[in-house]
mmCIF file with all atom_site columns, C-alpha atoms in Angstrom:
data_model
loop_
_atom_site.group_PDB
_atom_site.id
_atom_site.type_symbol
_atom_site.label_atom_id
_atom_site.label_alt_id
_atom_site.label_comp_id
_atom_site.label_asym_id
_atom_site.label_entity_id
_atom_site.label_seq_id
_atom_site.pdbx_PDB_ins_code
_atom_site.Cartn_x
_atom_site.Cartn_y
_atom_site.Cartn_z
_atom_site.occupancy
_atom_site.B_iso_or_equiv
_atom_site.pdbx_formal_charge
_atom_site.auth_seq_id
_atom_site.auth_comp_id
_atom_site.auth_asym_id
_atom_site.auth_atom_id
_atom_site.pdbx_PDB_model_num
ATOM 1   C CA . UNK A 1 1   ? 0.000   0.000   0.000   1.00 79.00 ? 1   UNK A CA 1
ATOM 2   C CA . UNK A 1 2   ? 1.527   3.445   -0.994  1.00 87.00 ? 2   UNK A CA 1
ATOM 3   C CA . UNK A 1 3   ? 1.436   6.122   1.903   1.00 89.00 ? 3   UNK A CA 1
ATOM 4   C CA . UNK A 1 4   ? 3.002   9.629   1.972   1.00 92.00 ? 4   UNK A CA 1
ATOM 5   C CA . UNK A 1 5   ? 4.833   11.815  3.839   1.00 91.00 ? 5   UNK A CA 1
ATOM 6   C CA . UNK A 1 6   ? 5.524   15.335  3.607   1.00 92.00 ? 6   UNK A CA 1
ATOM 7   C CA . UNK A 1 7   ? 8.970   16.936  5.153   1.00 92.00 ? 7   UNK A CA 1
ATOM 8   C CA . UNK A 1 8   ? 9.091   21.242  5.277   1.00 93.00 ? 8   UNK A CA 1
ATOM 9   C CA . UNK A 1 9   ? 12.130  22.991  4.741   1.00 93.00 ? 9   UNK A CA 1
ATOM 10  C CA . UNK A 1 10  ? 12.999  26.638  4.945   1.00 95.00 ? 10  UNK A CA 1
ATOM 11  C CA . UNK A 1 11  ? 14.637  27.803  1.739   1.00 95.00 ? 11  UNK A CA 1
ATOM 12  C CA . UNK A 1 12  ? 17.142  31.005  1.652   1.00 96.00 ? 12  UNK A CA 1
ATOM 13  C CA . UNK A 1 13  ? 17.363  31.566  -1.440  1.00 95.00 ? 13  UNK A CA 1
ATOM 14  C CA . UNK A 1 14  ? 19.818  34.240  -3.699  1.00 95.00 ? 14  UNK A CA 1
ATOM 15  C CA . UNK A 1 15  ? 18.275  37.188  -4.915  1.00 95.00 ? 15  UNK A CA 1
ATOM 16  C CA . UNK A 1 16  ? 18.017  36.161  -8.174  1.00 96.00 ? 16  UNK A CA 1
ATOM 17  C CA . UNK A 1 17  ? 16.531  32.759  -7.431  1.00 95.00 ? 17  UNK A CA 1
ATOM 18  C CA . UNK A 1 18  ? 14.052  34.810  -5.055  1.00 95.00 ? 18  UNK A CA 1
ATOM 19  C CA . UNK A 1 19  ? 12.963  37.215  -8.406  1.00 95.00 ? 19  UNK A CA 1
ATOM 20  C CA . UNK A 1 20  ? 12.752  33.877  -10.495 1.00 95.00 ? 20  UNK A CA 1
ATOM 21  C CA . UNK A 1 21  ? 9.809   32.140  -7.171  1.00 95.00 ? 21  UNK A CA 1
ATOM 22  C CA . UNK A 1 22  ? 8.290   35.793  -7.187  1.00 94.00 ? 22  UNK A CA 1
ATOM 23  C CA . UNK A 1 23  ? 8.194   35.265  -11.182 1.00 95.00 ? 23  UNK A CA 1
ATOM 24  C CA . UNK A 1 24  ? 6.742   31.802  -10.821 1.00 95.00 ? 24  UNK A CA 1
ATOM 25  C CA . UNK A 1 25  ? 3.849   33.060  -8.512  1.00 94.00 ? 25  UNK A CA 1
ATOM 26  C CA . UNK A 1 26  ? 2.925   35.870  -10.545 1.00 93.00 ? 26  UNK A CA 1
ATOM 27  C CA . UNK A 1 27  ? 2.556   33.711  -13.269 1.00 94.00 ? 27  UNK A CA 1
ATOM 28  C CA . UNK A 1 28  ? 0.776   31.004  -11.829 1.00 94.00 ? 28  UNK A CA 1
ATOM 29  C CA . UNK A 1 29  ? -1.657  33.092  -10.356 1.00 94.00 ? 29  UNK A CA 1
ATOM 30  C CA . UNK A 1 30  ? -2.287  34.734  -13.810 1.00 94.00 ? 30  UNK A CA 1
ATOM 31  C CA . UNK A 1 31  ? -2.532  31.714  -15.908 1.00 95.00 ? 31  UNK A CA 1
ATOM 32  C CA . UNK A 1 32  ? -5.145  30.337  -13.253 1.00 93.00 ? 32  UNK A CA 1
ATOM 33  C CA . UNK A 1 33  ? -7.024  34.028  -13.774 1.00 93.00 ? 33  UNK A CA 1
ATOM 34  C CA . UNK A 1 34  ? -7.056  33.580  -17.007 1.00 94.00 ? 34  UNK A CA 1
ATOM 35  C CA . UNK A 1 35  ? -7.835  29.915  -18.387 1.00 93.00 ? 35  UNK A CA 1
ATOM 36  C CA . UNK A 1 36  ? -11.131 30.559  -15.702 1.00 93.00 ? 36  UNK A CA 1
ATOM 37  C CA . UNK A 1 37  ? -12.048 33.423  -17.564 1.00 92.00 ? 37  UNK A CA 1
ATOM 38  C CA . UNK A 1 38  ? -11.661 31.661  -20.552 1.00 92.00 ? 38  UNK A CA 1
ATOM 39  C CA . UNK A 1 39  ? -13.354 28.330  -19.505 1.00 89.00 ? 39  UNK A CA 1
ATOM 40  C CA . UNK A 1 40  ? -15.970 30.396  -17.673 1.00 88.00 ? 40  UNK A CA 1
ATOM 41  C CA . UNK A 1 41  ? -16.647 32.388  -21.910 1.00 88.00 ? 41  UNK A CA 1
ATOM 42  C CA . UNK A 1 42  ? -16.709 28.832  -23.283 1.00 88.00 ? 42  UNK A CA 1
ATOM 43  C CA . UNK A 1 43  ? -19.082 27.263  -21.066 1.00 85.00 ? 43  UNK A CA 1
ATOM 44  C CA . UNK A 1 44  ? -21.427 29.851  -21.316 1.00 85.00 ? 44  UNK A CA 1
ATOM 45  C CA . UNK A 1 45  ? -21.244 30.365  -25.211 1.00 87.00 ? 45  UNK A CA 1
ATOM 46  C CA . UNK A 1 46  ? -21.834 26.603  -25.894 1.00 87.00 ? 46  UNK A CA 1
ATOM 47  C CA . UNK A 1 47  ? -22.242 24.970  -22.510 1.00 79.00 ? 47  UNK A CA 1
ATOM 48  C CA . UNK A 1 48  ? -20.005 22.409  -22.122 1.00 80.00 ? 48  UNK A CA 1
ATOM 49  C CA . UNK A 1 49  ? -16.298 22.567  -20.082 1.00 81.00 ? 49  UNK A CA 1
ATOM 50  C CA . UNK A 1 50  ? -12.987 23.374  -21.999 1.00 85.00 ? 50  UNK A CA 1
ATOM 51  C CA . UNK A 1 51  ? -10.268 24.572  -20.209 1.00 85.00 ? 51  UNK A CA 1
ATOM 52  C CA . UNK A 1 52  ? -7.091  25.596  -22.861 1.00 86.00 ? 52  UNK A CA 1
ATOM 53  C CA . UNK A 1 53  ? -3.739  24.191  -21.929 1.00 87.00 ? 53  UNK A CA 1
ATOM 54  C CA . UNK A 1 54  ? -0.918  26.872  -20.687 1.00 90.00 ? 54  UNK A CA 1
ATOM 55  C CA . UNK A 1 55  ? 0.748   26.275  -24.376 1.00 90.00 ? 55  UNK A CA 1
ATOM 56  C CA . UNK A 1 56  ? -1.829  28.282  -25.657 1.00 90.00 ? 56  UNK A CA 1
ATOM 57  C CA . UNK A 1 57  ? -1.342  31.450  -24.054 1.00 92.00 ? 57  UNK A CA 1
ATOM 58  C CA . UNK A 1 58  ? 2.586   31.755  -24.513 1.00 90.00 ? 58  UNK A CA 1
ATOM 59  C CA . UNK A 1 59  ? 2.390   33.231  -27.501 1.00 90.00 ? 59  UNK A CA 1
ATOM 60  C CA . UNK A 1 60  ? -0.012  36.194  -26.258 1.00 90.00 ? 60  UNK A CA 1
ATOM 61  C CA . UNK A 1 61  ? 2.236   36.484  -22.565 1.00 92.00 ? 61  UNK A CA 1
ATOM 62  C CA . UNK A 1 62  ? 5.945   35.681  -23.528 1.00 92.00 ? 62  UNK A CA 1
ATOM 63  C CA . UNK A 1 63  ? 6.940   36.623  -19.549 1.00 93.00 ? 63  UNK A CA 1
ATOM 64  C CA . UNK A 1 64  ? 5.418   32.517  -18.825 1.00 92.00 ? 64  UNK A CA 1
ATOM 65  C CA . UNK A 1 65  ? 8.339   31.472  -20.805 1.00 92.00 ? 65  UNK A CA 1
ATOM 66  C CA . UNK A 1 66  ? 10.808  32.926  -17.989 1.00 92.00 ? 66  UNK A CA 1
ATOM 67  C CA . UNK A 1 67  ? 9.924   30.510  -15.633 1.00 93.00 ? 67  UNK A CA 1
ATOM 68  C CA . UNK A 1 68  ? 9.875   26.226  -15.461 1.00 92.00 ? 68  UNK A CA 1
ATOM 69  C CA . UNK A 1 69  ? 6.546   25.130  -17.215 1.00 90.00 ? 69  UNK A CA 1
ATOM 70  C CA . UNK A 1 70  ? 5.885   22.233  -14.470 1.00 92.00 ? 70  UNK A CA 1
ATOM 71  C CA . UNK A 1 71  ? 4.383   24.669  -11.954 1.00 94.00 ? 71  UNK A CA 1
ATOM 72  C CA . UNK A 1 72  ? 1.949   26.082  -15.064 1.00 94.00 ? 72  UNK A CA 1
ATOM 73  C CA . UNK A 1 73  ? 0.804   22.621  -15.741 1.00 93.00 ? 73  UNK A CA 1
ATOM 74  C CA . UNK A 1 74  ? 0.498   22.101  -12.070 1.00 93.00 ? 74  UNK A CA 1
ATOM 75  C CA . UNK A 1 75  ? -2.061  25.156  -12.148 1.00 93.00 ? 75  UNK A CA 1
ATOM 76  C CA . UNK A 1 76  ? -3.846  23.411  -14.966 1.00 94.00 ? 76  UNK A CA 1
ATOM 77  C CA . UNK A 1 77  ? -4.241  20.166  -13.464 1.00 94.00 ? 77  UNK A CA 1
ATOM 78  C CA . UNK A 1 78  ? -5.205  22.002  -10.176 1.00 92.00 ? 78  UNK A CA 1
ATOM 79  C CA . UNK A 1 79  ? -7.796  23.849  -11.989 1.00 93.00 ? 79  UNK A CA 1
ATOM 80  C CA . UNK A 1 80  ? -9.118  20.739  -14.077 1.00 92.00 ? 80  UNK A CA 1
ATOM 81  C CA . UNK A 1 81  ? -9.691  18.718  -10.871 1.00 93.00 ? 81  UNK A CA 1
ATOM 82  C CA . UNK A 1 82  ? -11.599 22.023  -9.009  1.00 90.00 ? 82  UNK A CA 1
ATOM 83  C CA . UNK A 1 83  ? -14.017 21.962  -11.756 1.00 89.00 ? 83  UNK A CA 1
ATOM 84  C CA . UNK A 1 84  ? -14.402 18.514  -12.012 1.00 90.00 ? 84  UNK A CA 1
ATOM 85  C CA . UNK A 1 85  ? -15.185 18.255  -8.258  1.00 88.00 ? 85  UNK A CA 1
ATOM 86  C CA . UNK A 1 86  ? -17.611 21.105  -8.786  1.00 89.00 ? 86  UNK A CA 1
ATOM 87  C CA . UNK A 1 87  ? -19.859 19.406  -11.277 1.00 85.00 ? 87  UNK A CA 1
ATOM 88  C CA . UNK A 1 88  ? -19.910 15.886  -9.654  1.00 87.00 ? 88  UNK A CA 1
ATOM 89  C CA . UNK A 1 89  ? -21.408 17.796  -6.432  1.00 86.00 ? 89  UNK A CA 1
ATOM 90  C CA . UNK A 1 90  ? -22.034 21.408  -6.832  1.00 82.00 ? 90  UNK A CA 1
ATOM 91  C CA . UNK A 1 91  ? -23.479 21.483  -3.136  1.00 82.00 ? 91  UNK A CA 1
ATOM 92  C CA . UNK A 1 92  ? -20.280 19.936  -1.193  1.00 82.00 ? 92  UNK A CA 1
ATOM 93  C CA . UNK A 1 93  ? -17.969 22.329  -3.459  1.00 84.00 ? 93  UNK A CA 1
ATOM 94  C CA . UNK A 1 94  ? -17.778 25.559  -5.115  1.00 85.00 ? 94  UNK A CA 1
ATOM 95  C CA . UNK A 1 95  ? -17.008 26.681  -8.318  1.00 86.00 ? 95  UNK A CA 1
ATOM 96  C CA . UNK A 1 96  ? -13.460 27.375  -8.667  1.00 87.00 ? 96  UNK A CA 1
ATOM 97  C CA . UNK A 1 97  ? -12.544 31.678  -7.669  1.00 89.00 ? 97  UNK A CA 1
ATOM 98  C CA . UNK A 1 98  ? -10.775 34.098  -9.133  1.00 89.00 ? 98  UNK A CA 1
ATOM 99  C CA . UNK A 1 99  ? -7.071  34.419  -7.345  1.00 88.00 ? 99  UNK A CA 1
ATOM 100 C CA . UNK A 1 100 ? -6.075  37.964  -6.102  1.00 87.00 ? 100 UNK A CA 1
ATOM 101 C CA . UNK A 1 101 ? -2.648  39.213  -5.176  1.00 84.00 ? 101 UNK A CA 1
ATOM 102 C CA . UNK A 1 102 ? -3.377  40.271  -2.001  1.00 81.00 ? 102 UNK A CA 1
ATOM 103 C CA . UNK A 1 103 ? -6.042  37.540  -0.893  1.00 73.00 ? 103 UNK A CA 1
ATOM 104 C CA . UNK A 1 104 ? -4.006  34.127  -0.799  1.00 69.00 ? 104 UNK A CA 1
ATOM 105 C CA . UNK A 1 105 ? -0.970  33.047  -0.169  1.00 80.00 ? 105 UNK A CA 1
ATOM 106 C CA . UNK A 1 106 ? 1.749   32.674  -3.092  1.00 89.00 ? 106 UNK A CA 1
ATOM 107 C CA . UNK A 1 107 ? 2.537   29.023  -3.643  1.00 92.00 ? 107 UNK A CA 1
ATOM 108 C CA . UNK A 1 108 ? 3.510   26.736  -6.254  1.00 93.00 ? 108 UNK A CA 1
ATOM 109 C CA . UNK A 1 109 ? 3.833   22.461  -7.356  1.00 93.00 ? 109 UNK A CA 1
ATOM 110 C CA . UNK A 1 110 ? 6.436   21.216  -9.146  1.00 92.00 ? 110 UNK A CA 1
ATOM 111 C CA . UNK A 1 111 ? 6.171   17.341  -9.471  1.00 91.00 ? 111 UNK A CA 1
ATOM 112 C CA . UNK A 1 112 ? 9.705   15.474  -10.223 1.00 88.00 ? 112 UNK A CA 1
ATOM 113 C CA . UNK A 1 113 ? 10.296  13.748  -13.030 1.00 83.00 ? 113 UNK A CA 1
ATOM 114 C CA . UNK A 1 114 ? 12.353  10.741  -13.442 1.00 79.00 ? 114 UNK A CA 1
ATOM 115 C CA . UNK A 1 115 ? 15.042  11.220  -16.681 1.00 78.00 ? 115 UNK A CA 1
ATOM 116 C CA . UNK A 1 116 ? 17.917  9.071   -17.833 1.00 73.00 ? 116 UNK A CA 1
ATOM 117 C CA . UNK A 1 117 ? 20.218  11.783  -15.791 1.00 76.00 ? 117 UNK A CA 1
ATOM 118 C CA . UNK A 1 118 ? 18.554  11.160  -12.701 1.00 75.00 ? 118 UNK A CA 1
ATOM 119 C CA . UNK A 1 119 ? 15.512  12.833  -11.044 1.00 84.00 ? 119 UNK A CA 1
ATOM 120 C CA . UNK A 1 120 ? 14.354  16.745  -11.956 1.00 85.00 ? 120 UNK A CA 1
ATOM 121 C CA . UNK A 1 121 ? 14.115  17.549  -8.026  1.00 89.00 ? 121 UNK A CA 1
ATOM 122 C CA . UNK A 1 122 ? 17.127  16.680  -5.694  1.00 88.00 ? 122 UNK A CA 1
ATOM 123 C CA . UNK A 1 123 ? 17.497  17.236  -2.015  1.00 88.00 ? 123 UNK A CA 1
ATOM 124 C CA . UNK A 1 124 ? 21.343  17.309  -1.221  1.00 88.00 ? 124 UNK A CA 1
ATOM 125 C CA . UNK A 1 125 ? 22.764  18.022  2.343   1.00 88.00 ? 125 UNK A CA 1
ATOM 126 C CA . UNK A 1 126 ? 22.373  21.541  2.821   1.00 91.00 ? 126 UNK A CA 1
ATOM 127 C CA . UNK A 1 127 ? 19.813  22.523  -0.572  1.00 92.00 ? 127 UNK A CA 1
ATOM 128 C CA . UNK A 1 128 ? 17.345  21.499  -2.858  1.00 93.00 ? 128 UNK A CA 1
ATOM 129 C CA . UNK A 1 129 ? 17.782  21.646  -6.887  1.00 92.00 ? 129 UNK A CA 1
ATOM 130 C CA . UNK A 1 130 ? 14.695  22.711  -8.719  1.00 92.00 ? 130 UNK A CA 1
ATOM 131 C CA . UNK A 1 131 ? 14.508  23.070  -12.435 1.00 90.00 ? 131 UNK A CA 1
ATOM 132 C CA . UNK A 1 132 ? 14.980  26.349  -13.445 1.00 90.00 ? 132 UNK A CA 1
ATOM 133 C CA . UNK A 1 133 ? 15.842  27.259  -9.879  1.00 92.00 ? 133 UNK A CA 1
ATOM 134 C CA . UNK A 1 134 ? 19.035  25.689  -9.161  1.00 92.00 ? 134 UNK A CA 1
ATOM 135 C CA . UNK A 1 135 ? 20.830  24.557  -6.220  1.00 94.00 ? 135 UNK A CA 1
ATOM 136 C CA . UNK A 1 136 ? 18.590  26.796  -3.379  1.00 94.00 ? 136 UNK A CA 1
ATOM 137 C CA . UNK A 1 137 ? 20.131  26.400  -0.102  1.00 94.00 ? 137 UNK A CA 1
ATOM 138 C CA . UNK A 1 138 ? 17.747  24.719  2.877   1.00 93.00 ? 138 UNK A CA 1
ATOM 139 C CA . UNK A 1 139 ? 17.857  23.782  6.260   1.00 91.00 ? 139 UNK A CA 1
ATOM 140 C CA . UNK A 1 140 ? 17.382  20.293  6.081   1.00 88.00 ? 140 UNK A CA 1
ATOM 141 C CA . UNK A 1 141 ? 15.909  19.235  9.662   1.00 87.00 ? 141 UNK A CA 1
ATOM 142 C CA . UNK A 1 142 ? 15.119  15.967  8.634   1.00 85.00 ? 142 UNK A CA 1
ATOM 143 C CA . UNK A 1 143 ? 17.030  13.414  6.019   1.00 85.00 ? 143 UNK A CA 1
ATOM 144 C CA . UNK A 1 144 ? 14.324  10.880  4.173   1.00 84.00 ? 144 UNK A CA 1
ATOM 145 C CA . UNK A 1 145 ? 14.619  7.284   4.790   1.00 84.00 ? 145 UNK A CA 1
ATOM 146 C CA . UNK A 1 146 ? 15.784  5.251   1.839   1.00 84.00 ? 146 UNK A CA 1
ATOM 147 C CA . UNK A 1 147 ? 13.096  3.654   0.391   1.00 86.00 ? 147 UNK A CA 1
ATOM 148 C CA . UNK A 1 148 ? 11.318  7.238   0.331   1.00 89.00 ? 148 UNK A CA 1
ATOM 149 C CA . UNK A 1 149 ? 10.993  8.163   -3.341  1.00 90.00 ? 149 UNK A CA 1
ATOM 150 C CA . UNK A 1 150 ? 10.561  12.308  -3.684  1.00 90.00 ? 150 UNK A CA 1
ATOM 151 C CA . UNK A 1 151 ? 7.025   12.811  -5.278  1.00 91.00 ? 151 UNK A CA 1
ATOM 152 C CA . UNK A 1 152 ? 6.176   16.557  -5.389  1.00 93.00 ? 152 UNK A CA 1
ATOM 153 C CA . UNK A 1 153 ? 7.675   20.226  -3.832  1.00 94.00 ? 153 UNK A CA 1
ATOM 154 C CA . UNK A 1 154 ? 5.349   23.183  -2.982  1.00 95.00 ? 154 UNK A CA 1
ATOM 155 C CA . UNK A 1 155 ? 7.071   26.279  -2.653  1.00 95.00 ? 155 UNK A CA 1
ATOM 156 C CA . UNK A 1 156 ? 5.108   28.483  -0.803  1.00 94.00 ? 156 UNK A CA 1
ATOM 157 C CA . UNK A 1 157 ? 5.828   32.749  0.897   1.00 93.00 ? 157 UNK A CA 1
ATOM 158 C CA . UNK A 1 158 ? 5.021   33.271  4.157   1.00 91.00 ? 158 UNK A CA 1
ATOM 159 C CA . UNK A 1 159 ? 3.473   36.796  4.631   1.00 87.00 ? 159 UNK A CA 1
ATOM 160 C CA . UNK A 1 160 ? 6.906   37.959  6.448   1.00 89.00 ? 160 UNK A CA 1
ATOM 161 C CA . UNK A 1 161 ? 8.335   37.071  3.192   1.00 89.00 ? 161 UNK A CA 1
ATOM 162 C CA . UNK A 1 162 ? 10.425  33.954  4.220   1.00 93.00 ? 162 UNK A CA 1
ATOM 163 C CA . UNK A 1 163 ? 10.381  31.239  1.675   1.00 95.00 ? 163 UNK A CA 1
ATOM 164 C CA . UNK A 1 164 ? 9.015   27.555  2.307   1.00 95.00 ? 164 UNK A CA 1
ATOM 165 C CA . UNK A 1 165 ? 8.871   24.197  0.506   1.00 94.00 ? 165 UNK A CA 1
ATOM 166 C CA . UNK A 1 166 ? 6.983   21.135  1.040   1.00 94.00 ? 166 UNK A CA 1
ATOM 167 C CA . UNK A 1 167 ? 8.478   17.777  -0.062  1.00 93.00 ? 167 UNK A CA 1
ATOM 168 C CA . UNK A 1 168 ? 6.106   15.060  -0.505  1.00 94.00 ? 168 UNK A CA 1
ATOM 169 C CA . UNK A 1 169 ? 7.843   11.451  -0.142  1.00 93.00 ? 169 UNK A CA 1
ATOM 170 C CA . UNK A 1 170 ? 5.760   8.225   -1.226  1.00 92.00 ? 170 UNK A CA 1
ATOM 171 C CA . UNK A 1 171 ? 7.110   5.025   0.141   1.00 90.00 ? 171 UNK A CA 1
ATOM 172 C CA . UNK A 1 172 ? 5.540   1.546   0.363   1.00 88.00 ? 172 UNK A CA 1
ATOM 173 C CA . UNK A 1 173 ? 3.549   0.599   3.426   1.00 83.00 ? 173 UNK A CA 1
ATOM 174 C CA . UNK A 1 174 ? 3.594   -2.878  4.777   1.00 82.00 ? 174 UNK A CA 1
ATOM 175 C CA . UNK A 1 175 ? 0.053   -4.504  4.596   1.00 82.00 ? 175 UNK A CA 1
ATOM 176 C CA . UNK A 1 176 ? -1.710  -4.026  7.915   1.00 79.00 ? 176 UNK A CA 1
ATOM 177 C CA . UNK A 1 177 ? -3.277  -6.962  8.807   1.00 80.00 ? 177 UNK A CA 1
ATOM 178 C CA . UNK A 1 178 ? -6.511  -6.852  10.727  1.00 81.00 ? 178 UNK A CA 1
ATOM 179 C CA . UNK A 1 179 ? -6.985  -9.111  14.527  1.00 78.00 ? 179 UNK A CA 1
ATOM 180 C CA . UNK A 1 180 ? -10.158 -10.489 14.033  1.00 78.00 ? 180 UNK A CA 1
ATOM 181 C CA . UNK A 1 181 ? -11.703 -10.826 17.519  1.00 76.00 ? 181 UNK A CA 1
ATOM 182 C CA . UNK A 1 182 ? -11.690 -14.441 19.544  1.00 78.00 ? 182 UNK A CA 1
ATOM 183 C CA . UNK A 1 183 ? -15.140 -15.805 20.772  1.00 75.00 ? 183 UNK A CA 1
ATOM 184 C CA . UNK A 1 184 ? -13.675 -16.541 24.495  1.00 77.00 ? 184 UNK A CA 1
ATOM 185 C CA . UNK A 1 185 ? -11.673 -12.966 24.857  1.00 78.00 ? 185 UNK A CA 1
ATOM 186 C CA . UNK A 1 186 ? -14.981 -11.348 23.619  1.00 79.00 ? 186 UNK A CA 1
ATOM 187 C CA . UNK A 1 187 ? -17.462 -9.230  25.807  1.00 78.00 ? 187 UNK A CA 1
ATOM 188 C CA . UNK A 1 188 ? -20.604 -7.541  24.953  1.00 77.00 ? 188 UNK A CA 1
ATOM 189 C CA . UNK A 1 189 ? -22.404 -4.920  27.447  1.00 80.00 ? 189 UNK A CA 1
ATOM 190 C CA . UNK A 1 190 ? -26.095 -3.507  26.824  1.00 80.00 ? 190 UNK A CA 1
ATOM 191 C CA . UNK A 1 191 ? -25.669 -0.161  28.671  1.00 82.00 ? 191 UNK A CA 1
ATOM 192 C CA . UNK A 1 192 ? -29.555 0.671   27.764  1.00 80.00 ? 192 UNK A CA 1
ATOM 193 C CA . UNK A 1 193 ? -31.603 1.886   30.704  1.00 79.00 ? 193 UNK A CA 1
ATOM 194 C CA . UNK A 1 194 ? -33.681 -0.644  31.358  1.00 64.00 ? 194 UNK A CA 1
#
């Protein structure tokens, strides 16, 4: 059985790496803005649900070429899955808002990939390589175990400014195996007032 844990780091990262997250935030909340808007147009012009992929809307914003396209793909999935839970129960969850600058807190996925060079995401002894970002030094409190396989990192501002990131580790769970209850060790009690 697959489980997963998730291990939080604080990141201090250079200035430059910190202009590239504030990049990746901006855009993220933008392209989330914007393919609602759109999917919001389309569904009300012919009533069904299209949401465009974030390919489409390089060519109109070049500035989402700057930064790693895994975290805009992220948003799309993200936003994908909010609608879809929306229309399978419109009264448990609401239709998916509008993101404002000032209203949330800035965060962002990037999922690791597996290449033939080894794995996109990397956490070393003292940092964490990111695509795009680089080698952003960490305070690593706690090492994973070894059959821990890195799954995700969220990169998320606090409102002091300090930078955060969330590693999600899957790992394989040993079957749990249920004690089924012996007749002589057994004891019923009616409690009922009576």
């Amino acid at each position: 059985m697959k489980e997963y844990t998730t291990v939080k780091l604080r990141l201090h990262p250079t200035a430059d790496q910190a202009v590239l997250m504030e990049k990746t935030f901006g855009c993220c909340r933008w392209l989330w803005n914007r393919m609602l808007a759109d999917a919001g147009e389309f569904y009300a012009a012919s009533d069904l649900q299209y949401i465009p992929t974030p390919a489409r809307y390089k060519k109109e914003a070049p500035f989402l070429r700057e930064v790693d396209s895994q975290p805009l793909c992220c948003v799309y999935q993200n936003l994908r899955q909010a609608f879809l839970y929306f229309f399978r129960n419109p009264g448990a969850f609401q239709c998916p808002r509008f993101k404002a600058k000032k209203d949330r807190r800035d965060a962002f996925t990037v999922y690791c990939r597996q290449y033939c060079t080894g794995p996109s995401i990397r956490l070393l002894k003292d940092s964490i390589q990111m695509p795009k970002l680089g080698l952003i030094p960490a305070v690593v409190h706690r090492r994973p175990l070894r059959q821990w396989k890195l799954t995700s990192v969220t990169v998320t501002k606090s409102r002091t400014g300090k930078y955060f990131c969330s590693i999600v580790f899957g790992y394989e769970a040993p079957e749990r195996e249920t004690a089924v209850p012996a007749a002589e060790r057994t004891l019923g009690l009616n409690c009922s007032p009576a």
